Tab-separated table of C-alpha atoms (C1' of nucleotides) in Angstrom:
chain	number	residue	atom	x	y	z
A	1	MET	CA	-0.950	-28.339	-11.467
A	2	ASN	CA	-3.904	-28.761	-9.262
A	3	MET	CA	-5.905	-25.925	-9.086
A	4	LYS	CA	-9.432	-24.599	-8.883
A	5	SER	CA	-9.793	-22.407	-12.038
A	6	GLU	CA	-12.226	-19.592	-10.671
A	7	HIS	CA	-11.109	-16.215	-11.505
A	8	ILE	CA	-7.670	-15.345	-9.624
A	9	PRO	CA	-7.537	-11.601	-8.683
A	10	LYS	CA	-4.452	-9.226	-9.962
A	11	ALA	CA	-3.913	-8.486	-6.340
A	12	THR	CA	-3.447	-12.184	-5.416
A	13	ILE	CA	-0.806	-12.623	-7.712
A	14	GLY	CA	0.881	-9.207	-6.375
A	15	ARG	CA	0.654	-10.698	-2.496
A	16	LEU	CA	2.223	-14.041	-3.897
A	17	ALA	CA	5.179	-12.407	-4.646
A	18	VAL	CA	5.599	-10.969	-1.679
A	19	TYR	CA	4.878	-14.220	-0.209
A	20	ILE	CA	7.943	-15.561	-2.069
A	21	GLN	CA	10.220	-12.854	-1.379
A	22	VAL	CA	9.305	-13.042	2.549
A	23	LEU	CA	9.350	-17.034	2.424
A	24	GLU	CA	12.946	-16.965	0.751
A	25	ASN	CA	14.153	-14.932	3.455
A	26	LEU	CA	12.729	-17.020	6.076
A	27	LEU	CA	14.562	-19.946	4.448
A	28	ARG	CA	17.853	-18.320	4.535
A	29	ASP	CA	17.361	-17.617	8.200
A	30	GLY	CA	16.396	-21.083	8.989
A	31	ASN	CA	12.808	-21.455	9.136
A	32	GLU	CA	11.310	-24.522	8.070
A	33	VAL	CA	7.785	-24.274	9.062
A	34	ILE	CA	5.910	-21.271	9.313
A	35	SER	CA	2.132	-20.530	9.945
A	36	SER	CA	-0.200	-18.361	8.136
A	37	GLU	CA	-0.337	-16.253	11.048
A	38	ARG	CA	3.327	-15.254	11.475
A	39	LEU	CA	4.101	-15.035	7.525
A	40	ALA	CA	0.810	-12.623	7.705
A	41	ARG	CA	2.650	-10.321	10.219
A	42	ALA	CA	5.835	-10.159	8.268
A	43	CYS	CA	4.016	-9.261	5.119
A	44	SER	CA	1.723	-6.814	6.813
A	45	VAL	CA	-1.572	-8.523	5.540
A	46	ASN	CA	-4.489	-10.748	7.170
A	47	SER	CA	-3.636	-14.226	7.777
A	48	SER	CA	-6.824	-15.423	6.185
A	49	GLN	CA	-6.032	-13.669	3.163
A	50	ILE	CA	-2.578	-15.581	2.954
A	51	ARG	CA	-4.711	-19.027	3.200
A	52	LYS	CA	-7.316	-17.899	0.849
A	53	ASP	CA	-4.853	-16.456	-2.129
A	54	LEU	CA	-3.045	-20.240	-1.531
A	55	ALA	CA	-6.508	-21.783	-1.730
A	56	TYR	CA	-6.762	-20.756	-5.308
A	57	PHE	CA	-4.092	-23.206	-6.418
A	58	GLY	CA	-4.090	-25.704	-4.181
A	59	GLU	CA	-3.828	-27.102	-0.149
A	60	PHE	CA	-0.192	-26.676	0.273
A	61	GLY	CA	-0.230	-26.595	4.338
A	62	VAL	CA	-0.710	-28.909	6.853
A	63	ARG	CA	-3.350	-28.616	9.497
A	64	GLY	CA	-2.661	-28.056	12.976
A	65	VAL	CA	1.480	-27.258	11.678
A	66	GLY	CA	1.640	-24.719	8.946
A	67	TYR	CA	3.335	-24.299	5.719
A	68	TYR	CA	6.844	-25.630	5.253
A	69	VAL	CA	8.712	-22.951	3.588
A	70	GLN	CA	10.690	-24.635	1.161
A	71	GLU	CA	8.094	-26.626	-0.145
A	72	LEU	CA	5.511	-23.682	-0.173
A	73	ILE	CA	8.036	-21.629	-2.481
A	74	THR	CA	8.164	-24.382	-4.987
A	75	SER	CA	4.452	-24.781	-4.941
A	76	ILE	CA	3.886	-20.643	-5.383
A	77	LYS	CA	6.334	-20.592	-8.259
A	78	GLN	CA	4.658	-23.607	-9.921
A	79	SER	CA	1.446	-21.945	-9.327
A	80	LEU	CA	2.666	-18.476	-10.842
A	81	GLY	CA	4.555	-20.559	-13.758
A	82	ILE	CA	7.993	-19.349	-12.621
A	83	ASP	CA	9.678	-22.716	-12.186
A	84	ARG	CA	11.476	-22.433	-15.103
A	85	VAL	CA	13.437	-19.419	-17.370
A	86	TRP	CA	11.503	-17.211	-19.618
A	87	LYS	CA	13.433	-16.027	-22.224
A	88	CYS	CA	13.120	-12.145	-22.639
A	89	ALA	CA	13.864	-9.820	-25.475
A	90	LEU	CA	15.299	-6.355	-24.519
A	91	ILE	CA	14.554	-3.504	-26.540
A	92	GLY	CA	16.277	-0.304	-25.751
A	93	VAL	CA	19.565	-0.258	-24.378
A	94	GLY	CA	19.713	3.505	-22.830
A	95	ASN	CA	19.846	4.102	-19.175
A	96	MET	CA	17.036	1.851	-18.070
A	97	GLY	CA	18.020	-0.790	-20.538
A	98	THR	CA	21.557	-1.032	-19.708
A	99	ALA	CA	20.528	-1.200	-15.931
A	100	LEU	CA	18.302	-4.038	-16.614
A	101	LEU	CA	20.952	-6.248	-18.505
A	102	ARG	CA	23.342	-5.328	-15.780
A	103	HIS	CA	20.641	-6.491	-13.097
A	104	HIS	CA	22.012	-10.396	-11.874
A	105	ASP	CA	19.102	-11.186	-10.347
A	106	PHE	CA	17.354	-11.586	-13.427
A	107	GLU	CA	18.407	-15.188	-13.523
A	108	LYS	CA	18.091	-15.822	-10.301
A	109	ARG	CA	14.380	-14.643	-10.641
A	110	GLY	CA	13.625	-17.238	-13.456
A	111	PHE	CA	14.172	-14.935	-16.317
A	112	LYS	CA	16.756	-14.497	-19.044
A	113	ILE	CA	17.534	-11.334	-21.114
A	114	CYS	CA	18.794	-13.357	-24.552
A	115	ALA	CA	18.565	-10.572	-26.912
A	116	ALA	CA	19.237	-6.762	-26.785
A	117	PHE	CA	17.769	-4.497	-29.512
A	118	ASP	CA	18.255	-0.483	-30.335
A	119	CYS	CA	17.505	1.384	-33.543
A	120	ASP	CA	20.095	3.599	-32.484
A	121	PRO	CA	23.163	3.461	-35.612
A	122	ASP	CA	25.820	4.661	-33.046
A	123	LYS	CA	24.707	1.227	-30.530
A	124	ILE	CA	24.366	-1.294	-33.353
A	125	GLY	CA	27.309	-4.131	-33.153
A	126	LEU	CA	28.272	-2.830	-29.852
A	127	GLU	CA	28.803	-5.616	-27.649
A	128	PHE	CA	26.883	-5.576	-23.909
A	129	GLU	CA	27.187	-7.962	-21.288
A	130	GLY	CA	28.309	-10.758	-23.818
A	131	MET	CA	25.331	-9.672	-26.123
A	132	GLU	CA	25.497	-7.770	-29.241
A	133	ILE	CA	22.836	-4.933	-29.791
A	134	VAL	CA	20.833	-5.516	-32.956
A	135	CYS	CA	18.078	-3.467	-34.988
A	136	PRO	CA	14.681	-4.088	-33.924
A	137	THR	CA	13.868	-5.132	-37.588
A	138	HIS	CA	15.594	-8.273	-36.663
A	139	LEU	CA	13.259	-9.251	-34.333
A	140	LYS	CA	10.994	-11.310	-36.015
A	141	GLU	CA	13.839	-13.855	-37.199
A	142	GLN	CA	15.309	-14.205	-34.065
A	143	ALA	CA	12.430	-14.550	-31.904
A	144	PRO	CA	11.710	-17.671	-33.004
A	145	GLU	CA	15.364	-18.863	-33.387
A	146	LEU	CA	15.945	-17.863	-29.756
A	147	ASN	CA	12.408	-18.678	-28.203
A	148	LEU	CA	11.912	-15.429	-27.017
A	149	GLU	CA	8.427	-14.905	-24.913
A	150	ILE	CA	8.642	-11.858	-23.249
A	151	GLY	CA	9.206	-8.312	-24.515
A	152	ILE	CA	11.000	-5.672	-22.340
A	153	ILE	CA	10.586	-2.272	-23.690
A	154	ALA	CA	13.132	0.428	-22.503
A	155	THR	CA	13.127	2.962	-25.023
A	156	PRO	CA	12.229	6.595	-24.770
A	157	PRO	CA	7.927	6.949	-24.645
A	158	ASP	CA	7.755	8.015	-28.004
A	159	ARG	CA	9.332	4.606	-29.208
A	160	ALA	CA	7.827	2.525	-26.945
A	161	GLN	CA	4.620	1.823	-29.620
A	162	ARG	CA	7.093	1.174	-32.275
A	163	ALA	CA	8.916	-1.391	-30.187
A	164	ALA	CA	5.717	-3.188	-29.144
A	165	ASN	CA	4.693	-3.395	-32.676
A	166	HIS	CA	8.013	-5.047	-33.350
A	167	LEU	CA	7.096	-7.664	-30.412
A	168	VAL	CA	3.822	-8.288	-31.459
A	169	ASP	CA	4.900	-8.821	-35.225
A	170	ALA	CA	7.655	-11.444	-33.704
A	171	ASN	CA	4.982	-13.267	-31.943
A	172	ILE	CA	6.283	-12.604	-28.565
A	173	ARG	CA	3.658	-13.687	-25.793
A	174	GLY	CA	3.730	-10.962	-23.149
A	175	ILE	CA	5.216	-7.806	-22.946
A	176	ILE	CA	6.576	-5.484	-19.721
A	177	ASN	CA	6.983	-1.758	-20.689
A	178	PHE	CA	9.592	0.523	-18.580
A	179	ALA	CA	8.768	3.805	-20.867
A	180	PRO	CA	6.266	6.172	-19.512
A	181	SER	CA	3.679	5.850	-22.086
A	182	ARG	CA	0.792	3.413	-22.912
A	183	ILE	CA	1.043	1.046	-25.583
A	184	ASN	CA	-1.802	-1.092	-27.888
A	185	VAL	CA	-1.522	-4.372	-28.447
A	186	PRO	CA	-3.827	-7.631	-29.063
A	187	LYS	CA	-5.892	-7.941	-26.180
A	188	HIS	CA	-4.622	-11.570	-25.632
A	189	ILE	CA	-0.968	-10.498	-25.331
A	190	PRO	CA	-0.640	-9.347	-21.833
A	191	VAL	CA	1.163	-5.837	-20.870
A	192	GLU	CA	2.306	-4.686	-17.482
A	193	TYR	CA	3.701	-1.188	-17.045
A	194	VAL	CA	6.353	-0.507	-14.688
A	195	ASP	CA	7.083	2.951	-13.546
A	196	PHE	CA	8.653	3.383	-10.240
A	197	PHE	CA	7.405	7.059	-10.105
A	198	ASP	CA	4.249	5.811	-9.210
A	199	HIS	CA	5.255	4.797	-5.781
A	200	LEU	CA	7.134	8.012	-5.288
A	201	TYR	CA	3.946	9.829	-6.128
A	202	SER	CA	2.360	7.807	-3.561
A	203	ILE	CA	5.055	8.555	-0.964
A	204	ALA	CA	4.516	12.171	-1.761
A	205	PHE	CA	1.113	12.044	-1.767
A	206	GLN	CA	0.662	10.141	1.903
A	207	ILE	CA	3.591	12.314	3.334
A	208	THR	CA	1.568	15.316	2.242
A	209	LEU	CA	-2.077	14.059	3.500
A	210	GLY	CA	-0.499	13.206	7.084
A	211	ASN	CA	0.453	16.808	7.453
A	212	ASP	CA	-2.913	18.574	7.028
B	1	MET	CA	-6.784	22.228	-1.435
B	2	ASN	CA	-10.182	21.831	-1.963
B	3	MET	CA	-11.075	18.350	-1.268
B	4	LYS	CA	-13.411	16.240	0.389
B	5	SER	CA	-11.121	14.496	2.982
B	6	GLU	CA	-12.888	11.177	2.734
B	7	HIS	CA	-10.380	7.928	2.655
B	8	ILE	CA	-8.770	8.070	-0.817
B	9	PRO	CA	-8.067	4.269	-2.264
B	10	LYS	CA	-4.702	3.476	-3.397
B	11	ALA	CA	-5.859	2.557	-6.455
B	12	THR	CA	-7.105	5.987	-7.484
B	13	ILE	CA	-3.307	7.195	-6.409
B	14	GLY	CA	-1.970	4.892	-9.080
B	15	ARG	CA	-4.318	5.498	-11.448
B	16	LEU	CA	-3.868	9.497	-11.111
B	17	ALA	CA	-0.349	8.724	-11.857
B	18	VAL	CA	-1.317	6.795	-15.114
B	19	TYR	CA	-3.708	9.864	-15.965
B	20	ILE	CA	-0.562	12.256	-15.434
B	21	GLN	CA	1.240	10.137	-17.909
B	22	VAL	CA	-1.376	9.884	-20.435
B	23	LEU	CA	-2.053	13.739	-20.254
B	24	GLU	CA	1.335	14.616	-20.715
B	25	ASN	CA	1.820	12.946	-24.001
B	26	LEU	CA	-1.647	14.143	-25.066
B	27	LEU	CA	-0.229	17.616	-24.359
B	28	ARG	CA	2.551	17.111	-26.261
B	29	ASP	CA	0.809	15.816	-29.440
B	30	GLY	CA	-1.233	19.112	-29.156
B	31	ASN	CA	-4.224	18.172	-27.132
B	32	GLU	CA	-5.776	21.299	-25.218
B	33	VAL	CA	-9.094	19.667	-24.106
B	34	ILE	CA	-10.233	15.859	-23.500
B	35	SER	CA	-13.323	14.212	-22.275
B	36	SER	CA	-13.278	11.413	-19.676
B	37	GLU	CA	-14.468	9.030	-22.033
B	38	ARG	CA	-11.328	9.649	-24.648
B	39	LEU	CA	-9.113	9.430	-21.775
B	40	ALA	CA	-10.671	6.296	-20.312
B	41	ARG	CA	-9.732	4.715	-23.650
B	42	ALA	CA	-6.192	6.305	-23.518
B	43	CYS	CA	-5.855	4.704	-19.837
B	44	SER	CA	-7.906	1.568	-20.515
B	45	VAL	CA	-10.009	2.312	-17.638
B	46	ASN	CA	-13.987	3.004	-17.396
B	47	SER	CA	-14.815	6.778	-17.619
B	48	SER	CA	-16.814	7.052	-14.465
B	49	GLN	CA	-13.714	5.758	-12.813
B	50	ILE	CA	-11.859	8.650	-13.853
B	51	ARG	CA	-14.509	11.229	-13.002
B	52	LYS	CA	-14.961	9.545	-9.575
B	53	ASP	CA	-11.111	9.304	-9.040
B	54	LEU	CA	-11.339	13.387	-9.873
B	55	ALA	CA	-13.887	14.120	-7.918
B	56	TYR	CA	-12.156	13.326	-4.610
B	57	PHE	CA	-9.901	16.125	-5.232
B	58	GLY	CA	-12.132	18.660	-6.592
B	59	GLU	CA	-14.216	19.742	-9.848
B	60	PHE	CA	-11.623	20.266	-12.825
B	61	GLY	CA	-13.837	19.726	-15.691
B	62	VAL	CA	-16.227	21.929	-17.728
B	63	ARG	CA	-19.727	20.307	-18.349
B	64	GLY	CA	-20.335	19.744	-22.156
B	65	VAL	CA	-17.018	20.322	-22.851
B	66	GLY	CA	-14.422	18.221	-20.872
B	67	TYR	CA	-11.052	19.027	-19.364
B	68	TYR	CA	-8.469	21.291	-20.254
B	69	VAL	CA	-5.487	19.013	-20.380
B	70	GLN	CA	-2.631	21.186	-18.697
B	71	GLU	CA	-5.108	22.802	-16.164
B	72	LEU	CA	-5.918	19.209	-15.307
B	73	ILE	CA	-2.275	17.913	-15.088
B	74	THR	CA	-1.382	20.884	-12.804
B	75	SER	CA	-4.486	20.017	-10.655
B	76	ILE	CA	-3.460	16.375	-10.412
B	77	LYS	CA	-0.099	17.261	-9.253
B	78	GLN	CA	-1.100	19.289	-6.940
B	79	SER	CA	-3.492	16.932	-5.341
B	80	LEU	CA	-0.742	14.528	-5.150
B	81	GLY	CA	1.527	16.951	-3.727
B	82	ILE	CA	3.865	16.719	-6.409
B	83	ASP	CA	3.773	20.075	-7.294
B	84	ARG	CA	7.195	20.811	-5.948
B	85	VAL	CA	10.510	19.013	-5.606
B	86	TRP	CA	10.786	16.371	-2.831
B	87	LYS	CA	14.623	15.919	-1.913
B	88	CYS	CA	15.671	12.264	-1.259
B	89	ALA	CA	18.643	10.376	0.204
B	90	LEU	CA	19.815	7.244	-1.546
B	91	ILE	CA	21.252	4.380	0.581
B	92	GLY	CA	23.000	1.837	-1.419
B	93	VAL	CA	25.073	2.652	-4.767
B	94	GLY	CA	25.084	-0.598	-6.204
B	95	ASN	CA	23.656	-1.392	-9.569
B	96	MET	CA	20.219	-0.307	-8.776
B	97	GLY	CA	21.410	3.063	-7.155
B	98	THR	CA	24.008	3.889	-9.921
B	99	ALA	CA	21.044	3.357	-12.186
B	100	LEU	CA	18.561	5.998	-10.025
B	101	LEU	CA	21.633	8.392	-10.012
B	102	ARG	CA	21.464	8.400	-13.594
B	103	HIS	CA	18.044	8.334	-14.271
B	104	HIS	CA	17.785	11.930	-15.478
B	105	ASP	CA	13.499	11.927	-15.522
B	106	PHE	CA	14.024	12.285	-11.444
B	107	GLU	CA	14.355	16.063	-11.724
B	108	LYS	CA	11.648	16.435	-14.253
B	109	ARG	CA	9.116	14.334	-12.330
B	110	GLY	CA	9.641	16.479	-9.264
B	111	PHE	CA	12.147	14.349	-7.245
B	112	LYS	CA	15.861	15.196	-6.557
B	113	ILE	CA	18.545	12.606	-4.898
B	114	CYS	CA	20.558	15.030	-2.920
B	115	ALA	CA	22.964	12.750	-1.132
B	116	ALA	CA	23.905	9.056	-1.756
B	117	PHE	CA	25.047	6.910	1.132
B	118	ASP	CA	26.926	3.837	1.177
B	119	CYS	CA	28.639	1.562	3.817
B	120	ASP	CA	31.403	0.442	1.455
B	121	PRO	CA	34.922	1.396	2.651
B	122	ASP	CA	35.582	1.121	-1.057
B	123	LYS	CA	33.041	3.666	-2.240
B	124	ILE	CA	33.074	5.970	0.305
B	125	GLY	CA	34.564	9.062	-0.659
B	126	LEU	CA	33.929	8.420	-4.718
B	127	GLU	CA	32.195	11.524	-6.338
B	128	PHE	CA	29.271	10.501	-8.435
B	129	GLU	CA	27.107	12.063	-10.766
B	130	GLY	CA	28.629	15.183	-8.497
B	131	MET	CA	27.682	13.777	-5.442
B	132	GLU	CA	30.205	12.387	-2.890
B	133	ILE	CA	29.017	8.879	-1.438
B	134	VAL	CA	29.223	8.905	2.364
B	135	CYS	CA	28.556	6.436	5.064
B	136	PRO	CA	24.971	6.050	6.239
B	137	THR	CA	26.088	7.062	9.816
B	138	HIS	CA	26.025	10.652	8.242
B	139	LEU	CA	22.921	10.457	7.441
B	140	LYS	CA	21.343	12.077	10.631
B	141	GLU	CA	23.541	15.213	10.546
B	142	GLN	CA	22.773	15.410	6.767
B	143	ALA	CA	19.173	15.044	6.429
B	144	PRO	CA	18.315	18.381	8.298
B	145	GLU	CA	21.204	20.111	6.583
B	146	LEU	CA	20.011	18.925	3.153
B	147	ASN	CA	16.082	18.816	4.113
B	148	LEU	CA	16.053	15.133	3.084
B	149	GLU	CA	12.468	14.191	2.800
B	150	ILE	CA	12.276	10.790	1.108
B	151	GLY	CA	14.698	7.604	2.052
B	152	ILE	CA	15.441	5.919	-0.958
B	153	ILE	CA	16.741	2.101	-0.178
B	154	ALA	CA	18.839	0.531	-2.992
B	155	THR	CA	20.399	-2.047	-0.943
B	156	PRO	CA	21.020	-5.767	-0.714
B	157	PRO	CA	18.038	-7.215	1.154
B	158	ASP	CA	19.960	-8.255	4.145
B	159	ARG	CA	21.322	-4.448	4.628
B	160	ALA	CA	17.561	-3.007	3.918
B	161	GLN	CA	16.672	-2.895	7.706
B	162	ARG	CA	19.490	-0.981	8.796
B	163	ALA	CA	19.105	1.318	6.247
B	164	ALA	CA	15.764	2.042	7.239
B	165	ASN	CA	16.571	2.243	10.681
B	166	HIS	CA	19.166	5.064	9.526
B	167	LEU	CA	16.503	6.913	7.836
B	168	VAL	CA	13.883	6.515	10.580
B	169	ASP	CA	16.696	8.152	12.858
B	170	ALA	CA	17.496	10.907	10.425
B	171	ASN	CA	13.751	11.890	10.616
B	172	ILE	CA	12.929	11.080	7.082
B	173	ARG	CA	9.290	11.300	6.214
B	174	GLY	CA	8.746	8.814	3.815
B	175	ILE	CA	10.706	5.534	2.495
B	176	ILE	CA	11.003	3.880	-1.010
B	177	ASN	CA	12.523	0.516	-0.917
B	178	PHE	CA	13.922	-1.265	-4.069
B	179	ALA	CA	15.712	-3.922	-2.043
B	180	PRO	CA	13.639	-7.321	-2.342
B	181	SER	CA	12.878	-7.572	1.379
B	182	ARG	CA	10.425	-5.851	3.844
B	183	ILE	CA	11.261	-3.385	6.598
B	184	ASN	CA	9.837	-2.505	9.803
B	185	VAL	CA	9.251	1.375	10.513
B	186	PRO	CA	7.238	3.301	12.696
B	187	LYS	CA	3.600	3.256	11.252
B	188	HIS	CA	3.461	7.321	10.882
B	189	ILE	CA	6.087	6.676	7.833
B	190	PRO	CA	4.774	5.434	4.819
B	191	VAL	CA	7.057	2.891	2.885
B	192	GLU	CA	6.442	1.557	-0.756
B	193	TYR	CA	8.198	-1.506	-2.163
B	194	VAL	CA	9.313	-1.332	-5.590
B	195	ASP	CA	10.248	-4.515	-7.337
B	196	PHE	CA	9.713	-4.994	-11.245
B	197	PHE	CA	10.092	-9.208	-11.024
B	198	ASP	CA	6.386	-8.526	-9.470
B	199	HIS	CA	5.228	-7.559	-12.913
B	200	LEU	CA	7.277	-10.142	-14.609
B	201	TYR	CA	5.781	-12.809	-12.430
B	202	SER	CA	2.340	-11.611	-13.624
B	203	ILE	CA	3.394	-11.673	-17.023
B	204	ALA	CA	4.459	-15.228	-16.564
B	205	PHE	CA	1.282	-16.192	-14.889
B	206	GLN	CA	-0.867	-14.540	-17.681
B	207	ILE	CA	0.823	-16.357	-20.665
B	208	THR	CA	0.958	-19.781	-18.625
B	209	LEU	CA	-2.805	-19.206	-17.574
B	210	GLY	CA	-3.633	-18.384	-21.286
B	211	ASN	CA	-2.358	-21.632	-22.262
B	212	ASP	CA	-4.414	-24.550	-20.941
C	1	DA	C1'	-33.160	34.606	-24.620
C	2	DA	C1'	-34.762	29.996	-25.254
C	3	DT	C1'	-33.269	25.896	-27.037
C	4	DT	C1'	-30.482	21.890	-28.046
C	5	DC	C1'	-26.371	19.532	-27.184
C	6	DC	C1'	-22.837	17.173	-24.958
C	7	DT	C1'	-20.128	15.979	-20.820
C	8	DT	C1'	-19.578	16.724	-16.338
C	9	DG	C1'	-20.376	15.212	-11.208
C	10	DT	C1'	-22.900	12.066	-8.480
C	11	DT	C1'	-26.051	8.601	-6.843
C	12	DC	C1'	-27.240	4.040	-6.745
C	13	DA	C1'	-26.751	-0.541	-7.803
C	14	DA	C1'	-23.925	-4.456	-8.580
C	15	DA	C1'	-19.413	-6.938	-8.193
C	16	DA	C1'	-15.379	-8.041	-5.948
C	17	DA	C1'	-12.399	-8.304	-2.754
C	18	DA	C1'	-11.242	-8.387	2.206
C	19	DT	C1'	-12.486	-10.274	6.944
C	20	DC	C1'	-14.434	-13.229	10.496
C	21	DA	C1'	-15.310	-17.373	12.654
C	22	DC	C1'	-15.387	-22.039	12.588
C	23	DA	C1'	-15.705	-26.570	11.508
C	24	DT	C1'	-12.063	-30.040	9.622
C	25	DG	C1'	-8.324	-32.786	10.145
C	26	DG	C1'	-3.718	-34.175	10.636
C	27	DC	C1'	-0.026	-34.706	14.656
C	28	DT	C1'	1.252	-35.282	19.343
C	29	DG	C1'	1.663	-37.403	23.549
C	30	DA	C1'	-0.450	-40.107	26.883
D	1	DT	C1'	-5.707	-45.966	20.049
D	2	DC	C1'	-8.079	-42.286	21.902
D	3	DA	C1'	-8.510	-37.325	23.471
D	4	DG	C1'	-6.379	-32.658	23.048
D	5	DC	C1'	-4.501	-29.312	20.189
D	6	DC	C1'	-3.864	-26.031	16.796
D	7	DA	C1'	-3.552	-24.021	12.458
D	8	DT	C1'	-5.707	-24.920	8.189
D	9	DG	C1'	-9.126	-24.246	4.607
D	10	DT	C1'	-13.842	-22.649	3.615
D	11	DG	C1'	-18.660	-20.746	4.246
D	12	DA	C1'	-20.961	-16.588	5.537
D	13	DT	C1'	-20.636	-11.884	6.108
D	14	DT	C1'	-19.076	-6.982	5.719
D	15	DT	C1'	-16.544	-3.574	3.147
D	16	DT	C1'	-14.803	-1.647	-0.417
D	17	DT	C1'	-14.219	-0.880	-5.366
D	18	DT	C1'	-16.554	-0.901	-10.020
D	19	DG	C1'	-19.746	0.286	-13.153
D	20	DA	C1'	-24.340	1.723	-15.097
D	21	DA	C1'	-27.469	5.655	-15.008
D	22	DC	C1'	-29.136	9.906	-14.699
D	23	DA	C1'	-29.528	14.566	-13.440
D	24	DA	C1'	-27.298	19.207	-13.460
D	25	DG	C1'	-25.180	22.463	-15.902
D	26	DG	C1'	-21.973	24.770	-19.027
D	27	DA	C1'	-21.479	26.290	-24.288
D	28	DA	C1'	-23.181	26.660	-29.032
D	29	DT	C1'	-26.830	27.901	-31.862
D	30	DT	C1'	-30.862	29.884	-33.491
DNA sequence: AATTCCTTGTTCAAAAAATCACATGGCTGA
DNA sequence: TCAGCCATGTGATTTTTTGAACAAGGAATT
């Protein structure tokens, strides 16, 4: 891949995800070409920002014309490393875990939950969305067999660290944590925290602020 | 509330949410007092950062001692405006919407889904988690009756804008959008987008990056 | 009451990110 | 083929955010 390996801001990655989303909707509506200016408006960002974000990874546009939508989507996906399927292990088959298993966009977006783990004896052995729920102690043996690369933690908060330990022990390469607690893992393993209440807090704050 | 009304960075709000999470876990473990230094380590941020974030809203600590955990939690919640219950309207009772309705942390965190809307005739009239699913056209009349303040969009992407229009029309004060598409609303209404695939992309990118 | 200790709140410098502004260079039409 | 057009890619500038350093000020101890 042709890219200048300067350090890439995390905010850029977040925006690239937005660009993909908007570009896919544009493509669906029949747009073949788009300028950074129009894309910028659709994403509520500055057009220079877009050009600069893309410039980290290469030159994808045509001067005087713009960007070919399909081509740009492909290029961004390549840049992010999501031009392939990532195999995931889910730990914690409660409310959140179940919802994730049922979320059919996963494959569409390049991720596949290939194994589900839970330490609850009542759940172990149950079939779920075509997958058998297994005790997390089996992670270490199953991870290499199934080529699991990303761990998804969806346990209660007090179990998250234990889940993380299992994942680390199984040589998983990255973790996304839906449990509302922080975890400690070796620093070469990237961790992302997901908690949509953050966004609700933000909304509440913005509303409150606007009031006074 | 005692606060210097400079502009408050969005990143600060995000971190405050993390502080609350960590502080509540600390409290559960019996910690009554904590220093910015220890809290910083638990949150993986800089301790000056924490003190500065808090300083936007007031002086909550005691020099030479630290912060009283329970008191700090309360203060942060007040600062964010989540020291009360926000009533929410859900539009879209599919996979995601159902998961949200079942998510019992809502009330614990200060939000309550008080009404559920969906335009699918097969769903309208169904009872769900003690709530009847109603056509979104009824939003405008129900919103003032039920005091609905925040709208939660969980429709397919191509229905998100229509849902947003209903919410705006019903004088909702803020919107959180789980659908993978952008929406346009009057600019006095704050919108937050939630898409956890953003985080999966980020993980994939970080793993890929670490490889070469 | 005075001193020591320790952590906060704040100032100031540095780093990073966003924005502006324009030169660059493909495409189109004459 | 050449001139004109127009949106990209990028260097310069501004703004924002982060981090380091320190003065201020409660609490504990003598």
